[in-house]
Coordinates of C-alpha atoms in Angstrom, one line a residue:
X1 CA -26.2 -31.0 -2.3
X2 CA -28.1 -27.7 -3.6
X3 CA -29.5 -28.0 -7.1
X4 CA -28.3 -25.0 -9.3
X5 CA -30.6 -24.6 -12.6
X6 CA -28.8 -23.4 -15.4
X7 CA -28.8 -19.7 -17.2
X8 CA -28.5 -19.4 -20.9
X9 CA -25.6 -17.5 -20.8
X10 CA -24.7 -21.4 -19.7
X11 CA -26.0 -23.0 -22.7
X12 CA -23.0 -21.6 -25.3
X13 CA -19.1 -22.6 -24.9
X14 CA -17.7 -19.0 -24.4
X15 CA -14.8 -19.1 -22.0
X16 CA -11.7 -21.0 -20.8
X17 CA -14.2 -22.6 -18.1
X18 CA -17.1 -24.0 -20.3
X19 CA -14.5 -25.8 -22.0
X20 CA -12.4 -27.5 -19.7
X21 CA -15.2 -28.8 -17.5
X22 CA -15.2 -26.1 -14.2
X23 CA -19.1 -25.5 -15.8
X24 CA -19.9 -28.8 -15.6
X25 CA -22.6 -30.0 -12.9
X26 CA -20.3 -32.4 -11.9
X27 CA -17.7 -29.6 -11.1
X28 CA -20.6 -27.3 -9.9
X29 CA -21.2 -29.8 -7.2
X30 CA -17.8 -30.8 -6.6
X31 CA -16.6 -30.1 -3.1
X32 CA -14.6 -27.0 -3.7
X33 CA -17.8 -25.2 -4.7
X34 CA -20.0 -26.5 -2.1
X35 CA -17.4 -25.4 0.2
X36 CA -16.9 -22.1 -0.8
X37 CA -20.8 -21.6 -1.0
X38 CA -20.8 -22.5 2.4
X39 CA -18.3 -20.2 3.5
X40 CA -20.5 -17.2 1.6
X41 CA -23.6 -18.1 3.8
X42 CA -21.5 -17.9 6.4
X43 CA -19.9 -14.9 6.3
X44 CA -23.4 -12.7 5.2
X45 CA -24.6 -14.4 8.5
X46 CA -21.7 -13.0 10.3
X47 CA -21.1 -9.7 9.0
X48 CA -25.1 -9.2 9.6
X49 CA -24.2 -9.5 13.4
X50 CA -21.7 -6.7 13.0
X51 CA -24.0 -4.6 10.7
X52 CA -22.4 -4.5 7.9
X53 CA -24.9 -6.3 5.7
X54 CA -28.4 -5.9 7.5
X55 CA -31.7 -5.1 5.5
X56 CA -30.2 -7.6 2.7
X57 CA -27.6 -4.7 2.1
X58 CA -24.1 -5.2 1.3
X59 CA -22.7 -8.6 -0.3
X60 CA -19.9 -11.3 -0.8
X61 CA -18.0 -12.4 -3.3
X62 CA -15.0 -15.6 -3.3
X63 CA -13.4 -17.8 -6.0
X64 CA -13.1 -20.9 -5.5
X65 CA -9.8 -21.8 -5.2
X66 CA -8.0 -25.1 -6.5
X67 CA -4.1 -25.4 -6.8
X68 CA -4.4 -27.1 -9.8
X69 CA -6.1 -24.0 -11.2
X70 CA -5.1 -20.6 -12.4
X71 CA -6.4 -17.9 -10.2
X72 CA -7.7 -15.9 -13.4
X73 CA -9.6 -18.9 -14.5
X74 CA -11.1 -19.9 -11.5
X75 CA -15.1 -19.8 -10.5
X76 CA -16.7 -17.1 -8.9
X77 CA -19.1 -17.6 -6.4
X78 CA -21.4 -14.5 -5.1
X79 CA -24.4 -13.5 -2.8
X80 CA -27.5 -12.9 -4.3
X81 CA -29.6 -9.7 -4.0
X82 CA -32.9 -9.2 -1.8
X83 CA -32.1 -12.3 0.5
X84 CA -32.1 -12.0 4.5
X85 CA -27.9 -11.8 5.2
X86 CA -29.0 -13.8 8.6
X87 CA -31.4 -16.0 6.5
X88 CA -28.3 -16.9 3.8
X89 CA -28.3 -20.5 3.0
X90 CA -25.4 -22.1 0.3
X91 CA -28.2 -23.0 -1.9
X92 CA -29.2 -19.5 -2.4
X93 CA -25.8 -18.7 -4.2
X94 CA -24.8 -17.8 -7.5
X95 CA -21.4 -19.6 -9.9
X96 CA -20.3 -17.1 -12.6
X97 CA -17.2 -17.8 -14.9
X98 CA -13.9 -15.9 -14.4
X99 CA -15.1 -13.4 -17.0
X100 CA -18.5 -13.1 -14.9
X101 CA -21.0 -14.8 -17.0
X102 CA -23.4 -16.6 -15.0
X103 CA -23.1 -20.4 -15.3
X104 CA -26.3 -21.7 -12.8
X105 CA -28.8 -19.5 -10.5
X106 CA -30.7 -21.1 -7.5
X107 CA -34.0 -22.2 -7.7
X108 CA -36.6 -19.9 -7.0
X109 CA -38.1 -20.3 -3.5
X110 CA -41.8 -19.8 -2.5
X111 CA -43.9 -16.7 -1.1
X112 CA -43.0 -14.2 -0.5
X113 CA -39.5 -14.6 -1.3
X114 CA -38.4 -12.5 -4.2
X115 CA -37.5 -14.4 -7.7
X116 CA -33.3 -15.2 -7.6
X117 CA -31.1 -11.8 -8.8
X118 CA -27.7 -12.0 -8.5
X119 CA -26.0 -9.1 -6.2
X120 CA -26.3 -5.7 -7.6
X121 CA -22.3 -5.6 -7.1
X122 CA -21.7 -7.8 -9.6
X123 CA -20.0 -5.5 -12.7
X124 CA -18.2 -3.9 -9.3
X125 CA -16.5 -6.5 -7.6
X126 CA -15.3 -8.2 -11.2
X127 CA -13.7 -5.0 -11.6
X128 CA -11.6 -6.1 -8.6
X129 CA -11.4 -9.4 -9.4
X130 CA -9.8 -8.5 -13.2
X131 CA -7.7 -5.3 -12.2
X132 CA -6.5 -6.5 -8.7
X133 CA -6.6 -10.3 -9.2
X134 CA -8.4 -10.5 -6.1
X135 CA -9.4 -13.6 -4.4
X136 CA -12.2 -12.1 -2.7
X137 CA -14.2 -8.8 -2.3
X138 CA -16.8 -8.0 0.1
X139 CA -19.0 -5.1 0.3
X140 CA -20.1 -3.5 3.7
X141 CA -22.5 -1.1 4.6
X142 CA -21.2 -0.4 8.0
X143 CA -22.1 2.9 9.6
X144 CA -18.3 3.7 10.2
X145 CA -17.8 3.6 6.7
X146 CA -20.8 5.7 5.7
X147 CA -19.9 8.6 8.5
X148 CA -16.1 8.0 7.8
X149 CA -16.7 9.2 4.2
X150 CA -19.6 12.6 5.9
X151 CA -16.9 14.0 8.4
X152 CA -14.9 15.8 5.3
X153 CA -17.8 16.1 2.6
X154 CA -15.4 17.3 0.1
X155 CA -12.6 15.0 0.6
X156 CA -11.8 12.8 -1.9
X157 CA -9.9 10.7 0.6
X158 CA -9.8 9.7 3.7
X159 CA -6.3 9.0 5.4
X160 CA -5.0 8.0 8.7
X161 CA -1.8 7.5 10.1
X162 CA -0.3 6.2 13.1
X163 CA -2.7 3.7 13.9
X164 CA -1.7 0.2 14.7
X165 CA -4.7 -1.7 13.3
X166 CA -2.9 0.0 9.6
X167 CA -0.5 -2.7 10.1
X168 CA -3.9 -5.4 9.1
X169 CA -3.8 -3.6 5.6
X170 CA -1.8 -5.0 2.7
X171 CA 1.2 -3.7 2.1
X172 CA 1.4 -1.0 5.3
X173 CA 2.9 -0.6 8.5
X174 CA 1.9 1.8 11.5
X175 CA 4.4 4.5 10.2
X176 CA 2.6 4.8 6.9
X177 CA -0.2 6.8 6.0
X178 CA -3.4 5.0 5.1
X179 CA -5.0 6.7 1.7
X180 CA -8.3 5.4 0.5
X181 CA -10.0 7.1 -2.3
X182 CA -13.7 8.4 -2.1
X183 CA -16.3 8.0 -5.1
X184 CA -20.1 9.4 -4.6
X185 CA -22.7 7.7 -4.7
X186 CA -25.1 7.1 -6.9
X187 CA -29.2 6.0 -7.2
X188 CA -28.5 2.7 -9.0
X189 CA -25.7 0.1 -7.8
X190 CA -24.1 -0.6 -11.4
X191 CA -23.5 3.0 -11.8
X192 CA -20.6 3.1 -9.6
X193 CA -18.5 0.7 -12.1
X194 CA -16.8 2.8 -14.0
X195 CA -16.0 5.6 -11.1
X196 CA -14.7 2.8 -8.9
X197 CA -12.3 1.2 -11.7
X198 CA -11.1 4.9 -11.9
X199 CA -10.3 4.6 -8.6
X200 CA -8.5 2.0 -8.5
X201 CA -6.0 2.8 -11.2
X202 CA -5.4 6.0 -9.3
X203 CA -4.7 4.4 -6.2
X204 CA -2.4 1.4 -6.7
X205 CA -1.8 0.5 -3.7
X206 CA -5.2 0.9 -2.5
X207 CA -6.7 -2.7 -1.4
X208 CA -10.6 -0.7 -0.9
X209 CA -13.1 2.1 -2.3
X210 CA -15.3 4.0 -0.3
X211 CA -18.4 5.0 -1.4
X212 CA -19.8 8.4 0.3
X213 CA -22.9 7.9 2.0
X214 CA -22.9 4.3 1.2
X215 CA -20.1 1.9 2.6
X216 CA -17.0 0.9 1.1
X217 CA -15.4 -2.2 -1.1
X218 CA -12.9 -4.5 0.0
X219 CA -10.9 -6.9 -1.8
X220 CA -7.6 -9.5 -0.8
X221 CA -5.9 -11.7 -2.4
X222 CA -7.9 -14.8 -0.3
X223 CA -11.4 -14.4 1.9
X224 CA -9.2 -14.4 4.9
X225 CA -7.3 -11.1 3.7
X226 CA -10.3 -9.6 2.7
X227 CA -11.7 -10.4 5.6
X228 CA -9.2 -9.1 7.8
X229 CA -8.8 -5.8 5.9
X230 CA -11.9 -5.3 6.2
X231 CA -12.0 -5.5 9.6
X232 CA -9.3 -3.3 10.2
X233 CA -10.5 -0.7 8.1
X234 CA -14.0 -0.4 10.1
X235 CA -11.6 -0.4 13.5
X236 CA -10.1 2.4 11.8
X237 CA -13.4 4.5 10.9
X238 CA -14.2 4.2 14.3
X239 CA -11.4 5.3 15.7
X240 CA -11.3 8.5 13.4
X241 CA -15.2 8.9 14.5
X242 CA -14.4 8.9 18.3
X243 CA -11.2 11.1 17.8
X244 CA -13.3 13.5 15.7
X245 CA -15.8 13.3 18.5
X246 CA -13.1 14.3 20.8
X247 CA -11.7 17.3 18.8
X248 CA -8.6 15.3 17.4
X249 CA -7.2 15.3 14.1
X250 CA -7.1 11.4 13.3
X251 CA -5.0 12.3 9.8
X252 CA -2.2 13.5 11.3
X253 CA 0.8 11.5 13.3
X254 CA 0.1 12.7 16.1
X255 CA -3.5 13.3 16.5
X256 CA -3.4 16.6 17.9
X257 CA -6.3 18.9 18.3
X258 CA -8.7 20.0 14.8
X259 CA -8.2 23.6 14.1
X260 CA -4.4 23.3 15.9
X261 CA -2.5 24.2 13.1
X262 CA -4.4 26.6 11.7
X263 CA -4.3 29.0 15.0
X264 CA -0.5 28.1 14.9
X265 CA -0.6 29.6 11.4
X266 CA -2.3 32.6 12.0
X267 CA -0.2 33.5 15.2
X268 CA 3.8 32.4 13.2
X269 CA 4.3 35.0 10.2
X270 CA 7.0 33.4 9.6
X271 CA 5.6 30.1 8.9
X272 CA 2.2 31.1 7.4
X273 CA 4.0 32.0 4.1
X274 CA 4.4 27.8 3.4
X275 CA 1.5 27.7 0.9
X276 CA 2.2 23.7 0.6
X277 CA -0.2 21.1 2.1
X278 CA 3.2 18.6 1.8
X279 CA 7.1 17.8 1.6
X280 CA 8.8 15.3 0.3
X281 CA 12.4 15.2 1.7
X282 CA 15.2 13.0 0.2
X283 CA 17.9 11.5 2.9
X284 CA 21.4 10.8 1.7
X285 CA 22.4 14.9 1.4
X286 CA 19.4 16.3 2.0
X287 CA 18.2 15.5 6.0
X288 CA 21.9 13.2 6.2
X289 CA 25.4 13.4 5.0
X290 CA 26.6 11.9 2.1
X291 CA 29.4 10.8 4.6
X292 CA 26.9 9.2 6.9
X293 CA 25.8 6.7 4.0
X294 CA 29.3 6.6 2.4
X295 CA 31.1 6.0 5.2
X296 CA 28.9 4.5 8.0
X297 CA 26.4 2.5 6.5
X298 CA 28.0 1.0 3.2
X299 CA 30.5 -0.1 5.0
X300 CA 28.5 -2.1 7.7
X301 CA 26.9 -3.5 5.8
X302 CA 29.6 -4.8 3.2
X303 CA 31.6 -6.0 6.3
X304 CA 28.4 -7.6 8.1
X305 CA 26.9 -9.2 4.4
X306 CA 28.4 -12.4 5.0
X307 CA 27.3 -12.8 8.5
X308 CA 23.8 -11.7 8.3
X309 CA 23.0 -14.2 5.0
X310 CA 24.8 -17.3 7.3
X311 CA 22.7 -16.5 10.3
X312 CA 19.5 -16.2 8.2
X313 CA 20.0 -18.0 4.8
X314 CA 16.9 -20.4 6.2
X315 CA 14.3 -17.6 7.1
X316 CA 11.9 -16.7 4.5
X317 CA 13.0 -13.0 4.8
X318 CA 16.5 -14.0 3.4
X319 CA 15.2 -16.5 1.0
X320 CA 12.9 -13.4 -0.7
X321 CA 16.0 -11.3 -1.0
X322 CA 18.0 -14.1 -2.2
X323 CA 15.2 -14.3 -4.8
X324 CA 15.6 -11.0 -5.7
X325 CA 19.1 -10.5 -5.9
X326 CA 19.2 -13.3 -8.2
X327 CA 16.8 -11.4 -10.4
X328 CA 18.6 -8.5 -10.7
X329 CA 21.8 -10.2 -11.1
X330 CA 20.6 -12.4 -14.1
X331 CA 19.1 -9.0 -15.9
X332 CA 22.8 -7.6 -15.0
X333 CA 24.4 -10.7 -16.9
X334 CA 22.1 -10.2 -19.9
X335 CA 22.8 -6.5 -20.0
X336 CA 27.0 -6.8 -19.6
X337 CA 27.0 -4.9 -16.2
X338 CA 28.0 -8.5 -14.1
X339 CA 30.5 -11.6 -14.8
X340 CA 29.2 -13.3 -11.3
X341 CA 25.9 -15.2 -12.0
X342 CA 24.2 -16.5 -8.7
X343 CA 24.2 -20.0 -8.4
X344 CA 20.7 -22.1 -8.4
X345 CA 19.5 -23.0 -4.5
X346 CA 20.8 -26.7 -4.9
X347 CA 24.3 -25.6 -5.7
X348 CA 24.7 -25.3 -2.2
X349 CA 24.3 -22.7 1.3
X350 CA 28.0 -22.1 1.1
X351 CA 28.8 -21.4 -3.2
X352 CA 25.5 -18.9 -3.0
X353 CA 26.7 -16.8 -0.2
X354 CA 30.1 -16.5 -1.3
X355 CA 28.5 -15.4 -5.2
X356 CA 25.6 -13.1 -2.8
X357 CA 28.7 -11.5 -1.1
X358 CA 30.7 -10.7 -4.2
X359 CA 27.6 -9.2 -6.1
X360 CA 26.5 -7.1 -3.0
X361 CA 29.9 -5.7 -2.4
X362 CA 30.0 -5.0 -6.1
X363 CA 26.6 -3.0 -6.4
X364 CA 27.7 -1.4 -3.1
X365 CA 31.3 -0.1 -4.7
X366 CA 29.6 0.9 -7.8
X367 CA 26.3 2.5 -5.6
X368 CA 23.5 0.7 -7.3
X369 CA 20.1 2.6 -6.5
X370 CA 18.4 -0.6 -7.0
X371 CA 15.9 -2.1 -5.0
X372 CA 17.4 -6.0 -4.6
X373 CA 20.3 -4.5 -3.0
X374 CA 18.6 -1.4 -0.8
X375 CA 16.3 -4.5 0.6
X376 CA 19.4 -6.6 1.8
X377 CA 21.1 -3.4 3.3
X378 CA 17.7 -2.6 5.2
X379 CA 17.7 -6.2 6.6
X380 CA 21.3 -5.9 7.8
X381 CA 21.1 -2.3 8.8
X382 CA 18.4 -3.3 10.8
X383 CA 20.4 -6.0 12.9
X384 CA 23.0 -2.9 13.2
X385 CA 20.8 -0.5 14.5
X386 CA 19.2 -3.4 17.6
X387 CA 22.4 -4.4 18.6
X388 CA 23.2 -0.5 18.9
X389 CA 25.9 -1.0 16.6
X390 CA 24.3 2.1 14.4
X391 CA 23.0 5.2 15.0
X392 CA 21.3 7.2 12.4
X393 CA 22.3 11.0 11.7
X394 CA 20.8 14.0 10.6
X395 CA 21.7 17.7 10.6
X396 CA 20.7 19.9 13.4
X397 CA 18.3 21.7 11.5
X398 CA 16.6 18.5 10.6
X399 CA 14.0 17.7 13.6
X400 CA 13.2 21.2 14.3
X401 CA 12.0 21.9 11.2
X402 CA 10.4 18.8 11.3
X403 CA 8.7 19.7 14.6
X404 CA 7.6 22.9 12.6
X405 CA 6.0 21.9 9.7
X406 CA 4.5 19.5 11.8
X407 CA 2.7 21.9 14.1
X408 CA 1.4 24.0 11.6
X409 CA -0.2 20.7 9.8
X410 CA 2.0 20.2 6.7
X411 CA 2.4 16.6 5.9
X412 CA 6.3 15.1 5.3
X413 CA 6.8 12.2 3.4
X414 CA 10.4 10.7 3.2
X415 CA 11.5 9.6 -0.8
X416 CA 14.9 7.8 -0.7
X417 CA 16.8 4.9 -3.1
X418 CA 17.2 3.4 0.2
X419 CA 14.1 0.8 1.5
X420 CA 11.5 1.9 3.3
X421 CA 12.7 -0.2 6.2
X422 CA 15.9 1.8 5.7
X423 CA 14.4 4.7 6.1
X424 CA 12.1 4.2 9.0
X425 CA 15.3 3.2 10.8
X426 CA 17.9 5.9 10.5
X427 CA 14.7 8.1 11.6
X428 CA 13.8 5.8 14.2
X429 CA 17.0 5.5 15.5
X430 CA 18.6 8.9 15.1
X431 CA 21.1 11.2 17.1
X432 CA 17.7 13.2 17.8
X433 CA 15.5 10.8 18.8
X434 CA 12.7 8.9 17.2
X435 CA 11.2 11.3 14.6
X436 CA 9.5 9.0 12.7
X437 CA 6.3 11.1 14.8
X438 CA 6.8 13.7 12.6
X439 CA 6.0 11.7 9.1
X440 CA 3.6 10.4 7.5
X441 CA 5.2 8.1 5.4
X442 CA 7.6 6.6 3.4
X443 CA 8.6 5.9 -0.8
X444 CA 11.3 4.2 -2.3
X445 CA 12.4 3.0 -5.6
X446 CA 9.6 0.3 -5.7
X447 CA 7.2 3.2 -7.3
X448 CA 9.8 4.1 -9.2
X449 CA 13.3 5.7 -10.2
X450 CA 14.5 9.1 -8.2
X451 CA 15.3 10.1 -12.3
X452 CA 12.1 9.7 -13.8
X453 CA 9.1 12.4 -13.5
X454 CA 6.3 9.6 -13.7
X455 CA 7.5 8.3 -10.1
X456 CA 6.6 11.7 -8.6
X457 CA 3.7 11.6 -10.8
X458 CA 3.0 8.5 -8.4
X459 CA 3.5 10.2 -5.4
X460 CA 1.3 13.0 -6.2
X461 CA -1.5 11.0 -6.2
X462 CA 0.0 8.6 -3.0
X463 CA -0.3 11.6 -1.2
X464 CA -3.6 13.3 -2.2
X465 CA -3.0 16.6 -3.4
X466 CA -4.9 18.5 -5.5
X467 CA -2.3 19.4 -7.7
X468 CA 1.2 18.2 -7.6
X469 CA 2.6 21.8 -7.1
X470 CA 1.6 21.7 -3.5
X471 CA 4.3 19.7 -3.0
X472 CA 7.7 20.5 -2.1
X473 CA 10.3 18.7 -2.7
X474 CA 14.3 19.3 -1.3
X475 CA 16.9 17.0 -2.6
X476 CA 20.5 17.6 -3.2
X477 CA 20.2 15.7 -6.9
X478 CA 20.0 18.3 -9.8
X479 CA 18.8 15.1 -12.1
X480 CA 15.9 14.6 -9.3
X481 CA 15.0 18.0 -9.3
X482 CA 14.2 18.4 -12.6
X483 CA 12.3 15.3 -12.7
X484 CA 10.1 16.4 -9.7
X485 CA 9.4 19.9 -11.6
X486 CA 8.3 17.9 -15.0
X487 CA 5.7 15.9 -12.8
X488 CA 4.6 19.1 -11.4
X489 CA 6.7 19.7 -8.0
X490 CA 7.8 22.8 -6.4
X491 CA 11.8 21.9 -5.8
X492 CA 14.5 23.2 -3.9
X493 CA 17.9 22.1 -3.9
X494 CA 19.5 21.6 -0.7
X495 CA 23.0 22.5 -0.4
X496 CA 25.2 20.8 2.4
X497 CA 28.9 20.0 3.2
X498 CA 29.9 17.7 0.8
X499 CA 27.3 17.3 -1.7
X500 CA 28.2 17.2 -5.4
X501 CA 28.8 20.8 -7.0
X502 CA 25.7 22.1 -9.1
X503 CA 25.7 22.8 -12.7
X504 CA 26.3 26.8 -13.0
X505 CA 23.3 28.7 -13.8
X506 CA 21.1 26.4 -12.7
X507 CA 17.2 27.1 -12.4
X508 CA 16.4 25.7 -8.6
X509 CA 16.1 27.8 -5.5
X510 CA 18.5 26.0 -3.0
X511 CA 18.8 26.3 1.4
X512 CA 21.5 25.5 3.4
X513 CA 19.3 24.4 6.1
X514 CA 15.8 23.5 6.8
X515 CA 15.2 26.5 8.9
X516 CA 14.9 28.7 6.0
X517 CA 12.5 27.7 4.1

């Protein structure tokens, strides 16, 4: 077993840690340490064979995890700085605290090996650790990420879509569009904190940082997602360094030729008066009748509710949205809006569907735009639509301009109080074909009410802009249009058969059809 000496900042009970014995040397030598030391030195020795960490660049970072304690109180265990990544030994790491306090360094080793410094990532990767709970965080140098972040100097971004290795990286799927913020670089390591906690408020969803000209941070909720997000993303710089190579727009669905859309722009009159880099489009009255969801899709799935949660009340899918059903349902008790509490799980398979049922085809009569119920009716929509018992719809004038915008290199984004899975499906599956080519991604109420200006605050910065009024937003929701054009958002109201009457003298440009905008 390695012999740690100890810091001062070791000496003085200052956190949960030094008082509960996780400081102690018993606990420092324990095997849940040792282990996770181990796994450090492994891992610099393995990302040096990929490049990621050569010339003692880069570094590593993993609590050590133990059920029987918190994540946030958990020991750190890091890389040191200066050391041969091939050369790494367990010995040679560092134990900080939760809060980052360094509990015991390594012992110093002989000529010419340099005195022990913990990495120069430290202040950064505890930055992850505190504002994404992260159970692990590594730092690459990897050429892919350096050039990734040169191809576009001024980009503060970089973003690919249609990619299947997007589908390794949290919370995506191939049909979304990968955004990862850019900071620059700096002389000194430490001087990228506060810049890179920046960035990760901006970008919640964001699970990495590049740095420009430098490489790029990576963080997961265990070494394994970290890992394998990492991974993914340096498959992913590649592959926009090859199709750059080749004259290919990697940002765009799909991946047609650099310089395309601009030639289209200059050579259409009609379209080179779109000033907007994107759209948002809304779905129920917007690209679909209000009949289509009304009559179609509430329906099947309020006749198919009891089916779907017999056939999969075991599956872990099921289970989640049994979870959160139940949720929403307690809050609804508290607040008056419900009578029908769901029953605990040990009441019985049979009492909680028959309470599920009564609650979803409650919510569904009264149209709740709530997320517990729009993630059931994607899960039984979705059943619908592979037994080809659905079809989705949309207007005529839907996939052309679609095809149009597309071409001349505007991005479209889909925002509906229906799931993303929803979504993806009536476009996947529509009387016109897949479309789903034709956007780069998707938004539901999980960033927040349709109402509320601050959720297309959100999607301003989701999707990159400059400035939120190069975004264009169509909806057939007066209420949603003039919280798009508090955040910021160029709106117009789309007018089709059967939509809701507008107020009179209302301020919003409106179209009848896609075509003439």
């Amino acid at each position: 077993m390695a012999t740690f000496s100890s810091s001062p900042s070791s000496q003085t009970p200052s956190s949960p840690e030094l008082t509960n014995g996780l400081s102690s040397q018993a606990y420092l030598e324990s095997k849940p340490v040792s282990l996770t030391r181990d796994l450090v030195a492994e891992l610099c020795r393995h990302f040096y064979t990929l490049g990621w960490v050569s010339g003692t660049g880069g570094s590593i970072t993993i609590k050590v995890h133990e059920d029987s304690i918190p994540k946030s109180q958990q020991l750190i265990v890091m890389s040191p700085s200066g050391v041969q990544k091939e050369r790494m030994l367990p010995e040679d790491m560092y134990v900080l605290s939760s809060e980052g306090s360094v509990l015991f360094t390594p012992s110093p080793k002989p000529y010419p090996n340099k005195p022990p410094k913990c990495t120069d990532c430290a202040s950064l990767f505890m930055k992850a650790y505190q504002m994404r709970n992260a159970g692990a965080v590594i730092h690459s140098h990897g050429m892919e990420s350096c050039i990734a972040t040169m191809i576009r100097p001024k980009a503060k971004e970089f973003r690919i879509s249609h990619m299947e290795m997007i589908k390794g990286i949290q919370g995506h799927g191939y049909y979304d569009e990968l955004v990862i913020p850019i900071i620059e670089n700096t002389a000194h390591e430490g001087e990228l904190t506060d810049s890179l906690a920046e960035a990760i408020k901006a970008y919640p969803k964001a699970t990495a940082v590049l740095v420009r000209n430098h490489g790029i941070y990576v963080w997961g909720d265990s070494w394994i997602s970290a890992k394998t997000q990492a991974e993914c993303y340096h498959y992913l710089f590649d592959a926009a360094i090859k199709l750059y190579q080749l004259g290919l727009d990697w940002s765009t669905p799909s991946h047609g030729p650099i310089g395309h859309a601009q030639k289209l722009l200059d050579a259409d009159s009609d379209t080179s008066s779109i000033a907007k880099r994107c759209i948002l489009l809304d779905i129920e009255g917007t690209t679909t009748p209000i009949s289509f969801v009304t009559d179609v899709l509430f329906p099947y799935a309020r006749n198919n509710v009891e089916k779907h949660l017999i056939a999969t009340y075991d599956t872990t899918e099921t289970q989640e949205d049994i979870e959160l059903l139940r949720s929403q349902v307690e809050d609804d008790v508290k607040q008056g809006l419900s009578t029908l509490p769901i029953p605990p799980a040990d009441a019985g398979k049979e009492e909680v569907i028959m309470s599920l049922v009564a609650n979803v085809n409650e919510m569904i009569r009264a149209d709740r735009k709530i997320t517990a119920l729009k993630q059931l009716q994607g899960h039984i929509w979705r059943t619908g639509y592979q037994k080809n018992e659905l079809e989705g719809f949309v207007f005529e004038d839907v996939p052309k301009a679609l095809e149009k915008w597309h071409a001349t290199g505007i991005k479209v984004y889909i925002y509906s109080s229906g799931s993303r899975e929803a979504q993806r499906l009536i476009f996947g599956n529509s009387n016109y074909g897949d479309l789903r080519k034709y956007l780069c991604g998707f938004f539901d109420t999980t960033i927040g009410h349709k109402r509320e200006a601050r959720s297309y605050s959100e999607i301003t910065q989701s999707v990159g802009v400059d400035k939120p009024s190069e975004i264009l937003f169509l909806t057939d929701v007066y209420q949603e249009a003039v919280a798009a054009k508090a955040a910021g958002l160029e709106v117009i109201i789309s007018v089709r058969p059967g939509n809701a009457p507008l107020p009179e003298n209302h301020e919003f440009k409106t179209v009848r059809s896609f075509l003439d905008i």
